[in-house]
Short mmCIF file of C-alpha atoms and ligand atoms in Angstrom, two decimals:
data_model
loop_
_atom_site.label_atom_id
_atom_site.label_comp_id
_atom_site.label_asym_id
_atom_site.label_seq_id
_atom_site.Cartn_x
_atom_site.Cartn_y
_atom_site.Cartn_z
CA MET A 23 180.46 129.78 -154.35
CA ARG A 24 176.94 129.68 -152.89
CA TYR A 25 173.77 130.18 -154.91
CA PHE A 26 170.71 132.14 -153.78
CA SER A 27 167.16 131.93 -155.05
CA THR A 28 165.70 134.90 -156.92
CA ARG A 29 162.51 134.38 -154.89
CA ASP A 30 164.09 133.92 -151.48
CA LYS A 31 167.36 135.78 -150.93
CA GLY A 32 167.87 134.04 -147.59
CA LEU A 33 167.94 130.61 -149.21
CA LYS A 34 171.50 129.66 -150.14
CA VAL A 35 172.72 126.34 -151.45
CA SER A 36 175.94 124.76 -152.72
CA PHE A 37 176.71 124.31 -156.41
CA GLU A 38 175.91 120.59 -156.10
CA GLN A 39 172.51 121.32 -154.58
CA ALA A 40 171.72 123.98 -157.19
CA VAL A 41 172.58 121.56 -160.01
CA LYS A 42 170.59 118.69 -158.52
CA GLN A 43 167.53 120.78 -157.69
CA GLY A 44 167.43 122.77 -160.92
CA LEU A 45 164.61 125.02 -159.80
CA ALA A 46 164.64 126.62 -156.33
CA PRO A 47 161.55 126.21 -154.11
CA ASN A 48 158.67 128.49 -155.05
CA ARG A 49 159.89 128.39 -158.67
CA GLY A 50 162.84 130.69 -157.97
CA LEU A 51 166.00 130.59 -160.06
CA PHE A 52 169.45 130.02 -158.61
CA MET A 53 172.01 132.80 -158.99
CA PRO A 54 175.64 132.99 -157.88
CA GLU A 55 175.93 134.90 -154.63
CA GLU A 56 178.68 137.11 -156.05
CA TYR A 57 180.38 137.69 -159.39
CA ILE A 58 183.47 135.58 -159.92
CA LYS A 59 186.86 137.25 -159.77
CA LEU A 60 189.59 136.48 -162.27
CA ASP A 61 193.18 137.43 -161.48
CA THR A 62 195.41 139.75 -163.50
CA GLU A 63 197.31 136.74 -164.84
CA PHE A 64 194.09 135.43 -166.41
CA TRP A 65 193.48 138.73 -168.21
CA ALA A 66 197.11 139.02 -169.25
CA ASN A 67 197.05 135.51 -170.76
CA LEU A 68 193.52 135.52 -172.19
CA PHE A 69 194.56 136.01 -175.81
CA ASP A 70 196.77 132.91 -175.65
CA MET A 71 194.32 130.60 -173.88
CA SER A 72 192.48 127.67 -175.44
CA LEU A 73 188.73 127.22 -175.02
CA PRO A 74 189.07 124.40 -172.43
CA GLU A 75 191.60 126.53 -170.49
CA ILE A 76 189.16 129.44 -170.41
CA GLY A 77 186.38 127.06 -169.33
CA TYR A 78 188.55 125.72 -166.53
CA HIS A 79 189.60 129.11 -165.12
CA VAL A 80 186.17 130.69 -165.40
CA GLY A 81 184.24 127.58 -164.35
CA LYS A 82 186.37 127.10 -161.23
CA GLY A 83 185.01 130.38 -159.90
CA TYR A 84 181.51 128.90 -159.96
CA VAL A 85 182.28 125.33 -158.95
CA GLY A 86 184.81 126.19 -156.24
CA ASP A 87 186.27 123.14 -154.51
CA GLU A 88 183.14 121.04 -155.00
CA ILE A 89 184.85 119.32 -157.93
CA PRO A 90 188.62 118.77 -157.42
CA ASP A 91 190.86 120.68 -159.86
CA GLU A 92 192.13 117.63 -161.75
CA ASP A 93 188.61 116.25 -162.28
CA PHE A 94 187.33 119.67 -163.29
CA LYS A 95 190.15 120.16 -165.77
CA LYS A 96 189.30 116.80 -167.36
CA LEU A 97 185.61 117.71 -167.38
CA CYS A 98 186.31 120.97 -169.24
CA ASN A 99 188.48 119.16 -171.79
CA GLU A 100 185.67 116.69 -172.46
CA VAL A 101 182.89 119.28 -172.64
CA LEU A 102 184.78 121.76 -174.82
CA ASN A 103 186.30 119.33 -177.32
CA PHE A 104 184.96 121.12 -180.40
CA ASP A 105 185.91 124.57 -181.65
CA ILE A 106 183.80 127.72 -181.48
CA PRO A 107 185.45 129.73 -184.26
CA LEU A 108 184.99 133.43 -184.87
CA VAL A 109 184.46 133.91 -188.61
CA ARG A 110 184.62 137.25 -190.43
CA VAL A 111 181.46 137.80 -192.49
CA LYS A 112 182.18 141.35 -193.64
CA ASP A 113 184.10 144.40 -192.55
CA GLN A 114 183.78 144.76 -188.75
CA VAL A 115 181.14 142.02 -188.47
CA TYR A 116 182.02 138.55 -187.15
CA SER A 117 180.03 135.37 -186.58
CA LEU A 118 180.81 133.29 -183.48
CA GLU A 119 179.90 129.80 -184.71
CA LEU A 120 178.44 127.86 -181.82
CA PHE A 121 177.19 124.96 -183.93
CA HIS A 122 180.23 122.71 -184.21
CA GLY A 123 179.16 120.45 -181.33
CA PRO A 124 177.65 116.97 -181.62
CA THR A 125 174.05 118.09 -182.29
CA CYS A 126 175.02 121.27 -184.20
CA ALA A 127 173.32 123.73 -181.83
CA PHE A 128 174.73 125.97 -179.13
CA LYS A 129 172.74 124.13 -176.45
CA ASP A 130 175.40 121.39 -176.68
CA VAL A 131 177.79 123.44 -174.55
CA GLY A 132 175.35 123.86 -171.67
CA ALA A 133 173.94 120.35 -171.82
CA ARG A 134 177.35 118.68 -171.85
CA PHE A 135 178.64 120.75 -168.91
CA MET A 136 175.56 120.08 -166.81
CA ALA A 137 175.66 116.37 -167.67
CA ARG A 138 179.23 115.95 -166.53
CA CYS A 139 178.74 117.96 -163.33
CA LEU A 140 175.72 115.84 -162.43
CA GLY A 141 177.60 112.70 -163.46
CA TYR A 142 180.49 113.66 -161.18
CA PHE A 143 178.23 114.22 -158.17
CA SER A 144 176.27 110.97 -158.77
CA SER A 145 179.25 108.71 -159.33
CA ARG A 146 181.11 110.02 -156.30
CA LYS A 147 178.22 108.99 -154.09
CA ASN A 148 177.53 105.86 -156.10
CA GLU A 149 174.03 107.11 -156.82
CA LYS A 150 172.00 106.36 -159.88
CA THR A 151 170.34 109.34 -161.54
CA VAL A 152 167.64 108.99 -164.16
CA ILE A 153 166.88 112.04 -166.27
CA LEU A 154 163.42 112.21 -167.78
CA VAL A 155 163.04 114.66 -170.63
CA ALA A 156 160.09 115.42 -172.87
CA THR A 157 161.05 117.00 -176.16
CA SER A 158 159.46 118.48 -179.24
CA GLY A 159 162.80 118.05 -181.05
CA ASP A 160 166.00 119.96 -180.43
CA THR A 161 166.49 120.22 -176.68
CA GLY A 162 166.09 116.47 -176.26
CA SER A 163 168.93 115.66 -178.63
CA ALA A 164 171.38 118.11 -177.03
CA VAL A 165 170.52 116.78 -173.57
CA ALA A 166 170.67 113.12 -174.66
CA ASN A 167 173.95 113.61 -176.41
CA GLY A 168 175.34 115.58 -173.49
CA PHE A 169 174.69 112.67 -171.13
CA LEU A 170 175.84 109.95 -173.52
CA ASN A 171 178.21 107.58 -171.70
CA VAL A 172 178.21 109.67 -168.52
CA PRO A 173 178.59 107.05 -165.74
CA GLY A 174 175.83 106.87 -163.13
CA VAL A 175 173.28 108.69 -165.27
CA ASP A 176 170.60 107.29 -167.59
CA VAL A 177 168.45 109.43 -169.86
CA ILE A 178 164.93 108.59 -170.95
CA ILE A 179 163.58 110.82 -173.70
CA LEU A 180 159.90 111.01 -174.52
CA TYR A 181 159.04 112.36 -177.95
CA PRO A 182 155.79 112.49 -179.91
CA SER A 183 155.64 109.83 -182.61
CA GLY A 184 155.53 111.30 -186.11
CA LYS A 185 155.76 114.90 -184.83
CA VAL A 186 159.52 115.51 -185.12
CA SER A 187 161.59 115.88 -188.29
CA GLU A 188 163.55 112.93 -189.70
CA ILE A 189 166.89 114.42 -188.63
CA GLN A 190 165.56 115.16 -185.16
CA GLU A 191 164.19 111.64 -184.76
CA LYS A 192 167.52 110.13 -185.77
CA GLN A 193 169.32 112.39 -183.29
CA LEU A 194 167.01 111.18 -180.53
CA THR A 195 166.97 107.46 -181.35
CA THR A 196 170.48 106.53 -182.48
CA ASN A 197 172.52 107.33 -179.36
CA GLY A 198 172.41 103.88 -177.74
CA GLY A 199 174.32 103.36 -174.49
CA ASN A 200 172.64 104.97 -171.50
CA ILE A 201 170.07 106.83 -173.64
CA THR A 202 166.59 105.39 -174.23
CA ALA A 203 164.03 106.93 -176.58
CA LEU A 204 160.34 106.41 -175.86
CA GLU A 205 158.17 107.11 -178.89
CA VAL A 206 154.85 108.24 -177.49
CA ASN A 207 151.62 107.82 -179.39
CA GLY A 208 150.55 111.41 -178.73
CA VAL A 209 151.66 115.04 -179.01
CA PHE A 210 154.42 116.97 -177.19
CA ASP A 211 152.05 118.07 -174.40
CA ASP A 212 151.25 114.41 -173.70
CA CYS A 213 154.98 113.65 -173.34
CA GLN A 214 155.39 116.55 -170.97
CA ALA A 215 152.35 115.46 -168.92
CA LEU A 216 153.75 111.90 -168.61
CA VAL A 217 157.05 113.29 -167.32
CA LYS A 218 155.28 115.54 -164.82
CA THR A 219 153.16 112.64 -163.58
CA ALA A 220 156.27 110.52 -163.08
CA PHE A 221 157.93 113.30 -161.05
CA SER A 222 154.92 113.62 -158.76
CA LYS A 223 153.85 109.97 -158.51
CA PHE A 224 156.69 107.55 -159.10
CA ASP A 225 158.08 106.03 -155.90
CA THR A 226 161.81 105.51 -156.42
CA LYS A 227 162.01 103.72 -153.03
CA GLY A 228 165.26 105.61 -152.48
CA LYS A 229 167.00 103.47 -155.10
CA PHE A 230 167.74 106.29 -157.52
CA SER A 231 166.92 109.92 -158.12
CA LEU A 232 164.59 111.07 -160.82
CA THR A 233 165.48 114.49 -162.20
CA SER A 234 165.01 116.84 -165.15
CA ALA A 235 167.59 118.61 -167.29
CA ASN A 236 165.65 121.80 -167.33
CA SER A 237 167.06 124.71 -169.32
CA ILE A 238 167.00 127.04 -166.32
CA ASN A 239 169.48 124.83 -164.44
CA ILE A 240 172.43 127.01 -163.40
CA ALA A 241 174.82 124.36 -164.76
CA ARG A 242 173.46 124.97 -168.24
CA LEU A 243 173.89 128.73 -167.82
CA ILE A 244 177.45 128.93 -166.45
CA PRO A 245 179.23 127.37 -169.48
CA GLN A 246 177.32 129.75 -171.71
CA SER A 247 179.56 132.49 -170.38
CA PHE A 248 182.77 130.72 -171.52
CA TYR A 249 182.48 131.53 -175.20
CA TYR A 250 182.21 135.29 -174.67
CA TYR A 251 185.78 135.26 -173.31
CA TYR A 252 186.71 133.05 -176.26
CA ALA A 253 185.16 135.53 -178.72
CA VAL A 254 187.20 138.38 -177.20
CA LYS A 255 190.31 136.19 -177.31
CA GLN A 256 189.83 135.50 -181.02
CA LEU A 257 189.01 139.11 -181.77
CA LYS A 258 192.10 140.13 -179.78
CA SER A 259 190.36 143.31 -178.77
CA PHE A 260 188.89 144.59 -175.53
CA GLU A 261 186.50 146.73 -177.55
CA SER A 262 183.47 145.06 -179.12
CA VAL A 263 179.70 144.89 -179.25
CA ILE A 264 178.14 141.41 -179.03
CA CYS A 265 174.67 140.54 -180.28
CA VAL A 266 172.84 137.44 -179.06
CA PRO A 267 169.76 136.04 -180.84
CA SER A 268 167.51 135.47 -177.84
CA GLY A 269 164.51 133.40 -176.78
CA ASN A 270 164.67 132.45 -173.11
CA PHE A 271 167.62 134.87 -172.65
CA GLY A 272 169.86 132.23 -171.07
CA ASN A 273 172.60 132.70 -173.60
CA ILE A 274 172.81 136.47 -173.07
CA THR A 275 172.66 136.03 -169.28
CA GLY A 276 175.88 134.01 -169.70
CA GLY A 277 177.35 137.04 -171.47
CA ILE A 278 176.35 139.40 -168.70
CA LEU A 279 177.94 137.12 -166.09
CA ALA A 280 181.15 137.30 -168.15
CA LEU A 281 180.88 141.11 -168.30
CA LYS A 282 180.36 141.31 -164.54
CA SER A 283 183.47 139.21 -163.99
CA GLY A 284 185.48 141.95 -165.74
CA LEU A 285 185.37 140.92 -169.41
CA LYS A 286 185.66 144.11 -171.44
CA VAL A 287 182.79 144.31 -173.93
CA ASN A 288 181.40 147.75 -174.78
CA HIS A 289 177.76 146.76 -175.16
CA PHE A 290 175.37 143.85 -175.68
CA VAL A 291 172.43 143.55 -178.06
CA ALA A 292 169.60 141.03 -177.60
CA ALA A 293 167.94 140.42 -180.95
CA THR A 294 164.52 138.76 -181.00
CA ASN A 295 162.06 137.64 -183.65
CA ALA A 296 158.42 138.81 -183.47
CA ASN A 297 158.36 137.71 -179.83
CA ASP A 298 159.30 141.17 -178.60
CA THR A 299 158.53 141.11 -174.87
CA VAL A 300 162.03 142.35 -173.91
CA PRO A 301 162.38 145.05 -176.63
CA GLN A 302 158.98 146.32 -175.44
CA TYR A 303 160.15 146.24 -171.83
CA LEU A 304 163.15 148.41 -172.67
CA GLN A 305 160.89 150.91 -174.43
CA THR A 306 158.16 151.12 -171.81
CA GLY A 307 159.87 150.02 -168.60
CA VAL A 308 157.02 147.57 -168.04
CA TYR A 309 157.54 143.82 -168.34
CA LYS A 310 154.47 142.37 -170.01
CA PRO A 311 154.74 138.68 -170.96
CA LYS A 312 152.52 137.51 -173.80
CA PRO A 313 151.68 134.28 -175.61
CA SER A 314 154.40 133.24 -178.05
CA VAL A 315 153.92 133.55 -181.79
CA GLN A 316 155.36 131.12 -184.32
CA THR A 317 158.27 132.29 -186.49
CA ILE A 318 160.96 130.78 -188.74
CA SER A 319 163.52 131.15 -185.94
CA ASN A 320 161.40 128.86 -183.79
CA ALA A 321 163.94 128.11 -181.04
CA MET A 322 163.35 131.74 -179.99
CA ASP A 323 159.53 131.64 -179.98
CA VAL A 324 159.20 132.65 -176.36
CA GLY A 325 156.73 135.22 -175.02
CA ASP A 326 157.81 135.08 -171.35
CA PRO A 327 161.59 134.46 -171.29
CA SER A 328 162.51 132.34 -168.26
CA ASN A 329 165.83 134.11 -167.66
CA PHE A 330 164.31 137.60 -167.55
CA GLU A 331 164.05 137.03 -163.81
CA ARG A 332 167.82 136.54 -163.58
CA LEU A 333 168.59 139.64 -165.68
CA ASP A 334 166.09 141.69 -163.70
CA GLU A 335 167.94 140.64 -160.54
CA ILE A 336 171.35 141.55 -162.03
CA PHE A 337 170.05 144.99 -163.09
CA SER A 338 168.38 145.65 -159.71
CA HIS A 339 164.86 145.59 -161.16
CA ASN A 340 165.55 148.77 -163.07
CA SER A 341 164.91 149.00 -166.82
CA LYS A 342 167.32 151.94 -167.23
CA ASN A 343 170.18 149.90 -165.77
CA PHE A 344 169.20 147.09 -168.10
CA ALA A 345 169.13 149.39 -171.14
CA SER A 346 172.53 150.86 -170.31
CA VAL A 347 174.10 147.43 -170.88
CA ILE A 348 171.73 145.67 -173.30
CA SER A 349 169.88 147.11 -176.29
CA SER A 350 167.11 144.95 -177.71
CA TYR A 351 165.45 144.90 -181.12
CA SER A 352 162.80 142.73 -182.74
CA PHE A 353 162.87 141.59 -186.40
CA SER A 354 160.19 140.07 -188.64
CA ASP A 355 160.46 136.84 -190.61
CA GLU A 356 160.54 138.91 -193.82
CA GLU A 357 163.56 140.89 -192.63
CA THR A 358 165.23 137.66 -191.51
CA LYS A 359 164.79 135.90 -194.86
CA LYS A 360 165.94 138.98 -196.75
CA LYS A 361 169.08 139.13 -194.63
CA MET A 362 169.83 135.43 -195.23
CA LYS A 363 169.51 135.90 -198.98
CA MET A 364 171.57 139.08 -199.07
CA VAL A 365 174.40 137.76 -196.88
CA TYR A 366 174.68 134.63 -199.01
CA SER A 367 174.76 136.52 -202.30
CA GLU A 368 177.08 139.34 -201.14
CA TYR A 369 179.44 137.54 -198.77
CA GLY A 370 178.93 133.84 -199.57
CA TYR A 371 178.04 133.11 -195.93
CA THR A 372 175.05 130.90 -195.10
CA LEU A 373 173.13 132.05 -192.03
CA ASP A 374 170.56 129.96 -190.19
CA PRO A 375 167.41 131.96 -189.30
CA HIS A 376 168.54 132.51 -185.67
CA GLY A 377 171.97 133.78 -186.67
CA ALA A 378 170.29 136.02 -189.25
CA VAL A 379 168.30 137.71 -186.47
CA GLY A 380 171.60 138.14 -184.63
CA MET A 381 173.29 139.73 -187.63
CA LEU A 382 170.34 142.10 -188.13
CA GLY A 383 170.74 143.13 -184.49
CA ILE A 384 174.45 143.85 -184.62
CA GLU A 385 174.19 145.82 -187.87
CA LYS A 386 171.33 147.93 -186.54
CA TYR A 387 173.28 148.77 -183.39
CA LEU A 388 176.52 149.58 -185.21
CA LYS A 389 174.69 151.76 -187.70
CA GLU A 390 172.76 153.73 -185.11
CA ASN A 391 175.69 154.17 -182.77
CA ALA A 392 178.58 154.58 -185.19
CA SER A 393 180.80 153.16 -182.50
CA GLY A 394 183.60 152.17 -184.87
CA CYS A 395 184.34 149.03 -182.90
CA PRO A 396 183.94 145.49 -184.21
CA GLY A 397 180.62 143.68 -183.85
CA VAL A 398 180.11 139.98 -183.13
CA PHE A 399 176.86 138.04 -183.46
CA LEU A 400 176.34 134.52 -182.17
CA GLU A 401 175.43 131.94 -184.82
CA THR A 402 173.47 129.47 -182.68
CA ALA A 403 172.58 126.64 -185.08
CA HIS A 404 173.98 125.06 -188.22
CA PRO A 405 171.94 126.16 -191.28
CA ALA A 406 171.39 122.49 -192.23
CA LYS A 407 169.22 122.12 -189.12
CA PHE A 408 166.74 124.52 -190.71
CA LEU A 409 166.93 123.13 -194.20
CA ASP A 410 163.47 124.15 -195.43
CA VAL A 411 163.80 127.77 -194.33
CA VAL A 412 167.32 128.09 -195.74
CA GLU A 413 166.37 126.49 -199.07
CA GLN A 414 163.38 128.76 -199.40
CA ALA A 415 165.10 131.99 -198.34
CA VAL A 416 168.53 131.50 -199.92
CA GLY A 417 167.84 129.05 -202.74
CA VAL A 418 170.70 126.72 -201.82
CA THR A 419 170.84 123.48 -199.84
CA PRO A 420 173.45 123.69 -197.08
CA ASP A 421 175.82 120.71 -196.78
CA LEU A 422 175.04 118.38 -193.91
CA PRO A 423 177.79 118.54 -191.28
CA GLU A 424 179.51 115.22 -190.46
CA ASN A 425 177.80 114.87 -187.08
CA LEU A 426 174.35 114.96 -188.68
CA LYS A 427 175.38 112.68 -191.56
CA LYS A 428 176.68 110.12 -189.11
CA CYS A 429 173.42 109.76 -187.23
CA LEU A 430 171.32 109.74 -190.40
CA GLY A 431 173.14 106.56 -191.41
CA LYS A 432 172.34 104.79 -188.12
CA GLU A 433 169.32 102.69 -187.36
CA LYS A 434 166.51 104.14 -185.25
CA VAL A 435 165.94 102.36 -181.94
CA SER A 436 162.89 103.39 -179.90
CA ILE A 437 160.34 101.83 -177.58
CA LYS A 438 156.78 102.66 -178.62
CA ILE A 439 154.39 103.44 -175.80
CA GLU A 440 150.80 104.62 -175.60
CA ASN A 441 149.97 107.95 -173.98
CA ASP A 442 149.44 106.11 -170.70
CA TYR A 443 151.37 106.72 -167.49
CA LYS A 444 151.14 102.99 -166.57
CA GLU A 445 153.45 102.13 -169.46
CA LEU A 446 156.11 104.64 -168.36
CA GLU A 447 155.76 103.43 -164.76
CA LYS A 448 156.30 99.84 -165.86
CA ILE A 449 159.52 100.69 -167.71
CA LEU A 450 160.91 102.63 -164.74
CA SER A 451 159.99 99.85 -162.26
CA GLU A 452 161.43 97.06 -164.36
CA ARG A 453 164.68 98.86 -164.94
CA TYR A 454 165.45 100.53 -161.67
CA LEU A 455 163.55 98.99 -158.75
C1 PLP B 530 167.75 127.99 -177.69
C2 PLP B 530 168.17 128.69 -178.92
C3 PLP B 530 168.27 130.10 -178.99
C4 PLP B 530 167.86 131.00 -177.87
O1 PLP B 530 168.71 130.94 -176.74
P1 PLP B 530 168.18 131.48 -175.34
O2 PLP B 530 169.24 131.13 -174.36
O3 PLP B 530 166.89 130.72 -175.07
O4 PLP B 530 167.94 132.93 -175.48
C5 PLP B 530 168.73 130.67 -180.16
N1 PLP B 530 169.04 129.92 -181.23
C6 PLP B 530 168.96 128.57 -181.20
C7 PLP B 530 169.31 127.80 -182.42
C8 PLP B 530 168.53 127.90 -180.06
O5 PLP B 530 168.43 126.57 -180.04
#
């Protein structure tokens, strides 16, 4: 499979190049040159396949022969070693729980897949890769954990001292191994500026490559298509509507890639919080990005979704094509909290605020379209990760999952640095030059 850039159709690169570069020149995004094809045997066996088996068969279409079959099979087994269960919440409405990974958020799937692909390419060439990542909390822990113990790759996380929650700090600073946490005396923007300066100024003298684990990397997107097949497998039905709580629209782009490969899903719904750029686009036909507003489902506070460009490409820059496959609705924080409370009291199911937006979306679609087919929403984070919101909206304290408990009991290890590029430069030089 070759990958083209959304901003230069003539530019085509291999999977390895697309993963290593992340962003195409001119800030384009890499897209597969064609939709993958799955044989009749795959579709005939889908309902009996395990998650790693699905990952292997689907992923192979994207990776081609750039990673040998045996290595790729092993990679999929490692990446997909936790379940993604489909849980019935009420009649005809199911939650696909994507939060059973090591950091309890769906970004685990993408981060782990990308980490192991990059690890494979680095180790084969005996290269050292250093990932620099600035984080305001969640993305950093999924990325760090994804790369934990991946040979040939080190991760250096920069986070703002005193500006992340206790759980988040523990998730960033208790990994050990090839993960280093730098606690910066500054705010998130300072961390990001330090990383950018390092990318433009640091001379690696050819001894290693310095790279980012940006969320638009195609290797974070591809594995996000796997669990749509797995949802259909668990539902055992080729009729369904799937709703994705969306921020940067990477998750739903994974769903559309699955659809285009032949997965039978009747319709998709993208549910957003007050950041309603895409719902507005579908109403007006005009894409008008705006500044993000803060909400209780803060991982979706995005006013200019980075993957819109990929969807726009898939739907041939036509909002009617887009709307024929994806409906999109926006919900307020009030509606979200009310849903969380109601679902807990009526069905005994605890939603996190992102999943609640997803459930609002699927119910609205099913009600307005009376389609009679089952609806699935993606539950993207464990409710314990949004403790304050859940306690306030629902009035109960969700149990901490084992993975979070484990890291809370460990000791924090970080290196404190000032908001000064010289300090970051010194650490990189001492370690790698
Ligand atoms: C990142 C994230 C989302 C949004 O996913 P996109 O791919 O950016 O649309 C939703 N929920 C949670 C918990 C997230 O971390």
